[in-house]
Tab-separated table of C-alpha atoms in Angstrom:
chain	number	residue	atom	x	y	z
A	8	MET	CA	193.009	51.950	168.030
A	9	LYS	CA	193.703	50.690	171.544
A	10	ILE	CA	192.759	47.066	172.249
A	11	TRP	CA	192.767	45.226	175.584
A	12	ILE	CA	193.028	41.414	175.629
A	13	ASP	CA	192.765	39.450	178.895
A	14	ILE	CA	194.267	35.926	178.927
A	15	THR	CA	193.413	33.926	182.052
A	16	ASN	CA	194.115	30.310	181.104
A	17	ALA	CA	197.103	28.595	179.481
A	18	PRO	CA	195.301	27.293	176.331
A	19	HIS	CA	194.141	30.825	175.579
A	20	VAL	CA	197.728	31.843	174.855
A	21	MET	CA	197.653	29.613	171.772
A	22	PHE	CA	194.253	30.972	170.852
A	23	PHE	CA	195.199	34.649	171.008
A	24	LYS	CA	198.863	34.656	169.912
A	25	ASP	CA	198.159	35.144	166.194
A	26	ILE	CA	195.347	37.597	166.893
A	27	ILE	CA	197.689	39.726	169.000
A	28	LYS	CA	200.363	39.624	166.304
A	29	TYR	CA	197.853	40.612	163.617
A	30	PHE	CA	196.659	43.657	165.532
A	31	GLU	CA	200.227	44.715	166.326
A	32	ASP	CA	201.200	44.352	162.661
A	33	GLN	CA	198.276	46.618	161.792
A	34	GLY	CA	199.735	49.275	164.069
A	35	GLU	CA	197.133	48.894	166.807
A	36	ASP	CA	198.081	49.534	170.435
A	37	VAL	CA	197.500	46.194	172.187
A	38	ILE	CA	197.493	45.808	175.967
A	39	VAL	CA	197.573	42.201	177.185
A	40	THR	CA	196.794	41.306	180.784
A	41	THR	CA	197.010	37.909	182.429
A	42	ARG	CA	197.136	36.388	185.908
A	43	ASP	CA	199.460	34.190	187.919
A	44	PHE	CA	198.118	30.724	187.163
A	45	GLY	CA	199.845	27.558	185.965
A	46	ASP	CA	202.207	28.113	183.058
A	47	ILE	CA	200.606	31.212	181.541
A	48	HIS	CA	203.588	33.502	182.136
A	49	ARG	CA	206.112	31.121	180.607
A	50	LEU	CA	203.879	30.451	177.613
A	51	MET	CA	203.442	34.174	177.014
A	52	GLU	CA	207.213	34.658	177.128
A	53	THR	CA	207.726	31.740	174.729
A	54	HIS	CA	205.465	33.430	172.179
A	55	ASP	CA	207.039	36.871	172.755
A	56	ILE	CA	203.847	38.402	174.104
A	57	ASP	CA	204.298	41.462	176.302
A	58	PHE	CA	201.906	41.285	179.228
A	59	ILE	CA	200.886	42.782	182.546
A	60	SER	CA	200.265	40.190	185.252
A	61	VAL	CA	197.290	41.095	187.422
A	62	GLY	CA	196.113	38.927	190.305
A	63	LYS	CA	196.052	35.155	190.555
A	64	HIS	CA	193.778	32.122	190.511
A	65	GLY	CA	191.844	31.675	193.741
A	66	GLY	CA	192.499	27.944	194.002
A	67	LEU	CA	190.016	25.738	195.794
A	68	GLY	CA	186.890	27.001	197.512
A	69	LEU	CA	184.308	29.623	196.628
A	70	TYR	CA	185.586	32.111	199.212
A	71	LYS	CA	189.110	32.230	197.768
A	72	LYS	CA	187.836	32.326	194.187
A	73	LEU	CA	185.528	35.257	194.950
A	74	LYS	CA	188.194	37.077	196.944
A	75	GLU	CA	190.879	36.823	194.242
A	76	SER	CA	188.480	37.660	191.421
A	77	THR	CA	187.252	40.732	193.283
A	78	ASN	CA	190.832	41.825	193.948
A	79	ARG	CA	191.674	41.328	190.290
A	80	VAL	CA	188.723	43.474	189.165
A	81	ASN	CA	189.899	46.265	191.449
A	82	GLU	CA	193.449	46.108	190.101
A	83	LEU	CA	192.332	45.924	186.468
A	84	VAL	CA	190.110	48.989	186.862
A	85	ASP	CA	193.094	51.055	187.977
A	86	ILE	CA	195.186	49.787	185.044
A	87	ILE	CA	192.582	49.937	182.284
A	88	ALA	CA	190.610	53.102	183.125
A	89	PRO	CA	193.419	55.570	182.270
A	90	GLU	CA	194.211	53.788	178.983
A	91	LYS	CA	191.082	54.911	177.092
A	92	ILE	CA	190.538	51.462	175.552
A	93	ASP	CA	188.455	51.307	172.336
A	94	VAL	CA	187.545	47.598	172.464
A	95	CYS	CA	188.511	44.509	174.456
A	96	LEU	CA	188.570	40.747	173.916
A	97	ALA	CA	188.681	37.640	176.106
A	98	LYS	CA	187.882	33.944	176.150
A	99	HIS	CA	186.083	32.913	179.345
A	100	SER	CA	187.744	35.627	181.439
A	101	VAL	CA	185.577	36.318	184.477
A	102	GLU	CA	186.925	39.798	185.085
A	103	LEU	CA	187.118	41.449	181.654
A	104	PRO	CA	183.336	41.671	181.011
A	105	ARG	CA	182.772	43.160	184.473
A	106	VAL	CA	185.510	45.768	184.046
A	107	SER	CA	184.601	46.620	180.455
A	108	PHE	CA	180.898	46.932	181.326
A	109	GLY	CA	181.683	49.174	184.287
A	110	LEU	CA	183.958	51.401	182.188
A	111	ASN	CA	181.630	51.359	179.152
A	112	ILE	CA	184.187	49.650	176.878
A	113	PRO	CA	182.746	47.480	174.056
A	114	ASN	CA	183.800	43.844	174.396
A	115	VAL	CA	184.078	40.732	172.259
A	116	TYR	CA	183.792	37.488	174.220
A	117	ILE	CA	184.628	34.001	172.956
A	118	ILE	CA	183.138	30.948	174.657
A	119	ASP	CA	183.045	27.182	174.150
A	120	ASN	CA	181.751	25.851	177.492
A	121	GLU	CA	177.991	25.994	177.859
A	122	TYR	CA	178.109	24.225	181.246
A	123	ALA	CA	180.382	26.698	183.092
A	124	GLU	CA	177.330	28.026	184.890
A	125	ALA	CA	178.971	30.361	187.410
A	126	VAL	CA	181.267	31.998	184.860
A	127	ASN	CA	178.562	32.275	182.205
A	128	LYS	CA	176.072	33.889	184.576
A	129	MET	CA	178.606	36.511	185.662
A	130	THR	CA	179.898	37.344	182.190
A	131	LEU	CA	177.598	36.648	179.250
A	132	PRO	CA	174.862	39.191	180.136
A	133	LEU	CA	177.569	41.888	180.169
A	134	CYS	CA	178.999	41.094	176.722
A	135	ASP	CA	178.414	43.120	173.561
A	136	ARG	CA	179.339	40.347	171.120
A	137	ILE	CA	179.574	36.643	171.959
A	138	ILE	CA	181.410	34.388	169.498
A	139	ALA	CA	180.407	30.763	169.980
A	140	PRO	CA	180.650	27.535	167.942
A	141	ASN	CA	177.381	26.755	166.221
A	142	VAL	CA	177.285	23.300	167.833
A	143	ILE	CA	176.310	24.977	171.112
A	144	ASP	CA	172.540	25.222	171.486
A	145	ILE	CA	171.782	28.958	171.700
A	146	ARG	CA	168.964	28.194	174.143
A	147	LYS	CA	171.547	27.001	176.669
A	148	LEU	CA	173.264	30.384	176.459
A	149	MET	CA	170.003	32.317	176.638
A	150	LYS	CA	169.253	30.817	180.060
A	151	TYR	CA	172.199	32.862	181.365
A	152	GLY	CA	170.513	36.076	180.218
A	153	VAL	CA	172.118	36.370	176.784
A	154	ASP	CA	170.480	38.376	174.022
A	155	PRO	CA	170.558	35.938	171.053
A	156	ASN	CA	171.126	38.877	168.678
A	157	LYS	CA	174.549	39.361	170.258
A	158	ILE	CA	175.697	35.807	169.423
A	159	ILE	CA	177.904	35.240	166.364
A	160	SER	CA	178.253	31.576	165.412
A	161	TYR	CA	181.029	29.800	163.550
A	162	ASP	CA	181.710	26.290	162.257
A	163	GLY	CA	184.158	23.998	164.044
A	164	THR	CA	185.827	24.750	167.380
A	165	SER	CA	188.268	27.352	168.675
A	166	GLU	CA	191.176	24.882	168.618
A	167	LEU	CA	191.382	25.237	164.841
A	168	LEU	CA	192.853	28.671	165.486
A	169	HIS	CA	195.717	27.173	167.519
A	170	PHE	CA	197.356	25.797	164.371
A	171	LYS	CA	197.167	28.814	162.101
A	172	ASN	CA	200.973	28.918	161.799
A	173	PHE	CA	201.897	25.493	163.173
A	174	GLU	CA	205.175	23.892	162.051
A	175	TYR	CA	205.561	20.256	163.102
A	176	ASN	CA	208.841	19.277	164.775
A	177	GLU	CA	209.405	15.547	164.162
A	178	LYS	CA	212.350	15.553	166.584
A	179	ILE	CA	210.408	16.984	169.505
A	180	PHE	CA	211.148	14.080	171.874
A	181	GLU	CA	214.846	14.317	171.081
A	182	ASP	CA	214.796	18.073	171.657
A	183	LEU	CA	213.052	17.592	175.004
A	184	ASN	CA	215.585	14.912	175.973
A	185	ILE	CA	212.808	12.490	176.912
A	186	LYS	CA	213.902	8.887	177.458
A	187	LEU	CA	211.443	6.492	175.830
A	188	ASP	CA	212.012	2.815	176.622
A	189	LEU	CA	208.895	1.386	174.950
A	190	ASN	CA	207.717	1.519	171.330
A	191	LYS	CA	204.459	3.371	171.921
A	192	THR	CA	203.869	6.686	173.678
A	193	ILE	CA	200.722	8.119	175.297
A	194	LEU	CA	200.217	11.741	176.285
A	195	MET	CA	197.896	12.274	179.262
A	196	ARG	CA	196.345	15.465	180.626
A	197	PRO	CA	194.729	15.465	184.095
A	198	GLU	CA	191.379	17.059	184.852
A	199	PRO	CA	191.015	20.819	185.578
A	200	SER	CA	190.506	20.134	189.267
A	201	LEU	CA	190.665	23.801	190.338
A	202	ALA	CA	187.924	24.894	187.931
A	203	SER	CA	184.669	26.168	189.399
A	204	TYR	CA	182.621	24.083	186.951
A	205	LEU	CA	184.086	20.720	188.031
A	206	ASP	CA	183.576	19.122	191.461
A	207	VAL	CA	186.556	16.790	191.921
A	208	ASP	CA	189.313	16.120	194.467
A	209	SER	CA	192.418	18.111	193.476
A	210	GLU	CA	194.691	15.697	195.357
A	211	LYS	CA	193.643	12.765	193.153
A	212	SER	CA	193.248	12.144	189.426
A	213	VAL	CA	191.009	9.972	187.301
A	214	LEU	CA	194.179	9.098	185.336
A	215	SER	CA	195.895	7.233	188.206
A	216	PRO	CA	194.263	3.795	187.739
A	217	ILE	CA	194.680	4.129	183.954
A	218	ILE	CA	198.388	4.839	184.271
A	219	ASP	CA	198.810	1.928	186.684
A	220	VAL	CA	197.940	-0.452	183.839
A	221	LEU	CA	199.115	1.327	180.681
A	222	LYS	CA	202.614	2.173	181.995
A	223	ASP	CA	203.595	-1.433	181.223
A	224	TYR	CA	202.533	-1.085	177.577
A	225	ALA	CA	203.604	2.436	176.620
A	226	ASN	CA	205.675	5.411	177.626
A	227	ILE	CA	203.436	7.826	179.499
A	228	LEU	CA	203.877	11.593	179.206
A	229	VAL	CA	201.841	13.591	181.725
A	230	LEU	CA	201.164	17.297	181.296
A	231	PRO	CA	199.967	18.517	184.732
A	232	ARG	CA	198.186	21.795	185.296
A	233	PHE	CA	199.992	22.767	188.510
A	234	LYS	CA	202.720	21.416	190.809
A	235	GLN	CA	200.463	19.576	193.263
A	236	GLN	CA	198.958	17.722	190.333
A	237	ALA	CA	202.421	16.793	189.051
A	238	ASP	CA	203.240	15.283	192.461
A	239	ILE	CA	200.487	12.692	191.968
A	240	PHE	CA	202.450	11.090	189.104
A	241	GLU	CA	206.018	11.629	190.314
A	242	GLY	CA	208.334	8.609	190.447
A	243	ILE	CA	206.120	6.162	188.496
A	244	LYS	CA	207.921	3.786	186.139
A	245	ASN	CA	207.776	4.790	182.440
A	246	VAL	CA	206.077	8.084	183.346
A	247	ASN	CA	207.624	11.426	182.325
A	248	ILE	CA	206.282	14.715	183.678
A	249	LEU	CA	206.290	17.435	181.019
A	250	GLU	CA	207.224	20.944	182.114
A	251	PRO	CA	205.938	23.785	179.921
A	252	PRO	CA	206.650	25.778	177.951
A	253	ILE	CA	207.060	23.133	175.261
A	254	ASP	CA	205.942	22.646	171.680
A	255	LEU	CA	202.862	20.763	172.825
A	256	SER	CA	201.361	20.560	169.334
A	257	SER	CA	204.382	18.603	168.074
A	258	VAL	CA	204.240	16.360	171.158
A	259	ILE	CA	200.582	15.585	170.447
A	260	LYS	CA	201.276	14.815	166.794
A	261	GLN	CA	204.250	12.597	167.644
A	262	CYS	CA	202.357	10.508	170.222
A	263	ASP	CA	200.435	7.341	169.378
A	264	LEU	CA	197.510	8.212	171.633
A	265	VAL	CA	196.212	11.007	173.859
A	266	ILE	CA	194.106	10.348	176.956
A	267	GLY	CA	192.731	13.574	178.363
A	268	ALA	CA	190.608	14.360	181.393
A	269	GLY	CA	190.270	17.964	180.224
A	270	GLY	CA	189.041	19.537	177.021
A	271	THR	CA	191.392	21.655	174.929
A	272	ILE	CA	194.161	19.082	174.482
A	273	ASN	CA	191.612	16.472	173.400
A	274	ARG	CA	190.220	18.719	170.690
A	275	GLU	CA	193.718	19.722	169.590
A	276	SER	CA	194.547	16.026	169.221
A	277	ALA	CA	191.477	15.446	167.073
A	278	VAL	CA	192.499	18.299	164.777
A	279	LEU	CA	196.048	16.899	164.518
A	280	LYS	CA	194.767	13.366	163.695
A	281	THR	CA	196.190	11.770	166.840
A	282	PRO	CA	193.738	9.249	168.341
A	283	VAL	CA	192.244	10.656	171.527
A	284	ILE	CA	190.210	9.207	174.358
A	285	SER	CA	188.372	11.681	176.560
A	286	CYS	CA	187.833	10.695	180.180
A	287	TYR	CA	186.615	14.144	181.198
A	288	PRO	CA	184.611	13.582	184.401
A	289	GLY	CA	182.065	16.319	183.702
A	290	GLU	CA	179.172	16.584	181.258
A	291	THR	CA	180.205	16.282	177.612
A	292	LEU	CA	180.593	19.704	175.998
A	293	ALA	CA	179.038	20.369	172.606
A	294	VAL	CA	182.504	21.102	171.181
A	295	ASP	CA	183.669	17.656	172.315
A	296	GLN	CA	180.571	16.013	170.899
A	297	TYR	CA	181.417	17.694	167.583
A	298	TYR	CA	184.562	15.545	167.314
A	299	ILE	CA	182.967	12.448	168.857
A	300	ASN	CA	180.252	12.522	166.193
A	301	ARG	CA	182.937	12.582	163.488
A	302	GLY	CA	184.845	9.642	164.944
A	303	LEU	CA	187.793	11.836	165.862
A	304	MET	CA	187.406	11.494	169.631
A	305	PHE	CA	186.162	8.719	171.899
A	306	LYS	CA	184.562	9.313	175.302
A	307	TYR	CA	184.674	6.778	178.136
A	308	THR	CA	184.398	7.211	181.892
A	309	ASN	CA	184.769	3.558	182.907
A	310	VAL	CA	188.423	2.727	183.620
A	311	GLU	CA	188.213	-0.704	182.021
A	312	ASP	CA	186.732	0.733	178.815
A	313	ILE	CA	189.461	3.367	178.640
A	314	ILE	CA	192.230	0.815	179.107
A	315	ASN	CA	190.821	-1.695	176.617
A	316	ASN	CA	190.320	0.924	173.927
A	317	ALA	CA	193.728	2.443	174.597
A	318	LEU	CA	195.374	-0.950	174.111
A	319	SER	CA	193.537	-1.401	170.803
A	320	PHE	CA	194.997	1.894	169.529
A	321	LEU	CA	198.513	0.908	170.591
A	322	VAL	CA	198.596	-2.075	168.208
A	323	VAL	CA	197.841	0.144	165.200
A	324	ASP	CA	200.563	1.677	163.041
A	325	LYS	CA	199.224	5.185	162.522
A	326	GLU	CA	201.666	5.884	159.684
A	327	ASN	CA	200.044	3.245	157.496
A	328	ASP	CA	196.503	2.873	158.783
A	329	ASP	CA	193.675	4.461	156.793
A	330	TYR	CA	192.130	5.782	160.007
A	331	TYR	CA	194.910	8.321	160.377
A	332	ASN	CA	195.160	9.276	156.715
A	333	GLN	CA	191.546	9.903	155.787
A	334	ASN	CA	190.248	13.384	155.015
A	335	TYR	CA	188.451	14.347	158.195
A	336	ASP	CA	185.268	16.361	158.052
A	337	ILE	CA	186.377	19.414	160.046
A	338	SER	CA	185.030	22.667	158.700
A	339	SER	CA	185.421	26.271	159.805
A	340	ASN	CA	184.183	29.551	158.404
A	341	ASN	CA	187.414	31.348	159.338
A	342	LEU	CA	187.118	32.076	163.047
A	343	PHE	CA	190.212	34.291	162.861
A	344	LYS	CA	188.547	36.668	160.379
A	345	THR	CA	185.327	36.616	162.405
A	346	ILE	CA	187.149	37.847	165.511
A	347	ILE	CA	189.093	40.497	163.643
A	348	ASP	CA	186.023	41.834	161.817
A	349	CYS	CA	183.931	41.835	164.972
A	350	THR	CA	186.629	43.756	166.869
A	351	TYR	CA	186.801	46.509	164.243
A	352	ARG	CA	183.041	46.825	163.899
A	353	LEU	CA	182.269	47.459	167.571
């Protein structure tokens, strides 16, 4: 069986790494494509994933996004058409559904963002099977032209799959040679300012005024999405810029608090029992609300609220506090098996 997987965003490397390994162990012929964007290439190399890099992210502006996506479709057609693919998989790839539909290749598509209107309109109507968390209202997906009979729901969120074979490194800060002068440490992730579904200024960050205050109370680790975003935080006292590829899961678990203006890292933190404050500037996703409802994530957009709540977490000893040691209500009906079974059944 020949399987094509398209990985277009850095968090999707964690999502697909064990799936790729499983198929390869089963003797399947797996072709993995990606694009030049952020740290995807280095992450793929870290996890020993062979890949073909095709195209790049369009950056800011609709014209550039459309141009690069169109170029990428053209390149992928030339690569994929001769391969005689049996089935293909992706998570929010814009190009894979268009190529697979055009070449009559069955596809399995994983989503967790019901508000990514442009991407969802271009992809979901072309998908054969759509795997989505059951916290997403199916009616919101149907407005994009989705046949509800093609939707396969699962409990929990996709981040649960990131930790299928996770081994915690308690010495991660030492291994990264990070100098920590203060007793508490906060990991921060800026907003996805190049994403089509978020209208923000890529030369600024919602984290800046938060860091201005909290840098005097805790070590700040910032994980930027691209170089220009890293420049925003360069040279600030008590602020370290993380450069992937790193064992981010161990960093999250070792930190006292995570403040994220994105999505994936916030949900990963909730799964790993590290307190997390979301300051995502867009509409709250259903998968985020899933953790908010369980008291595993907190959402604030007001800077003062974020700072005050962050300071309250910093005075807590997470090793001894019941908050961190309780049995959280996070359930999943084995998303990994769902994807594997769905792939073989198409």
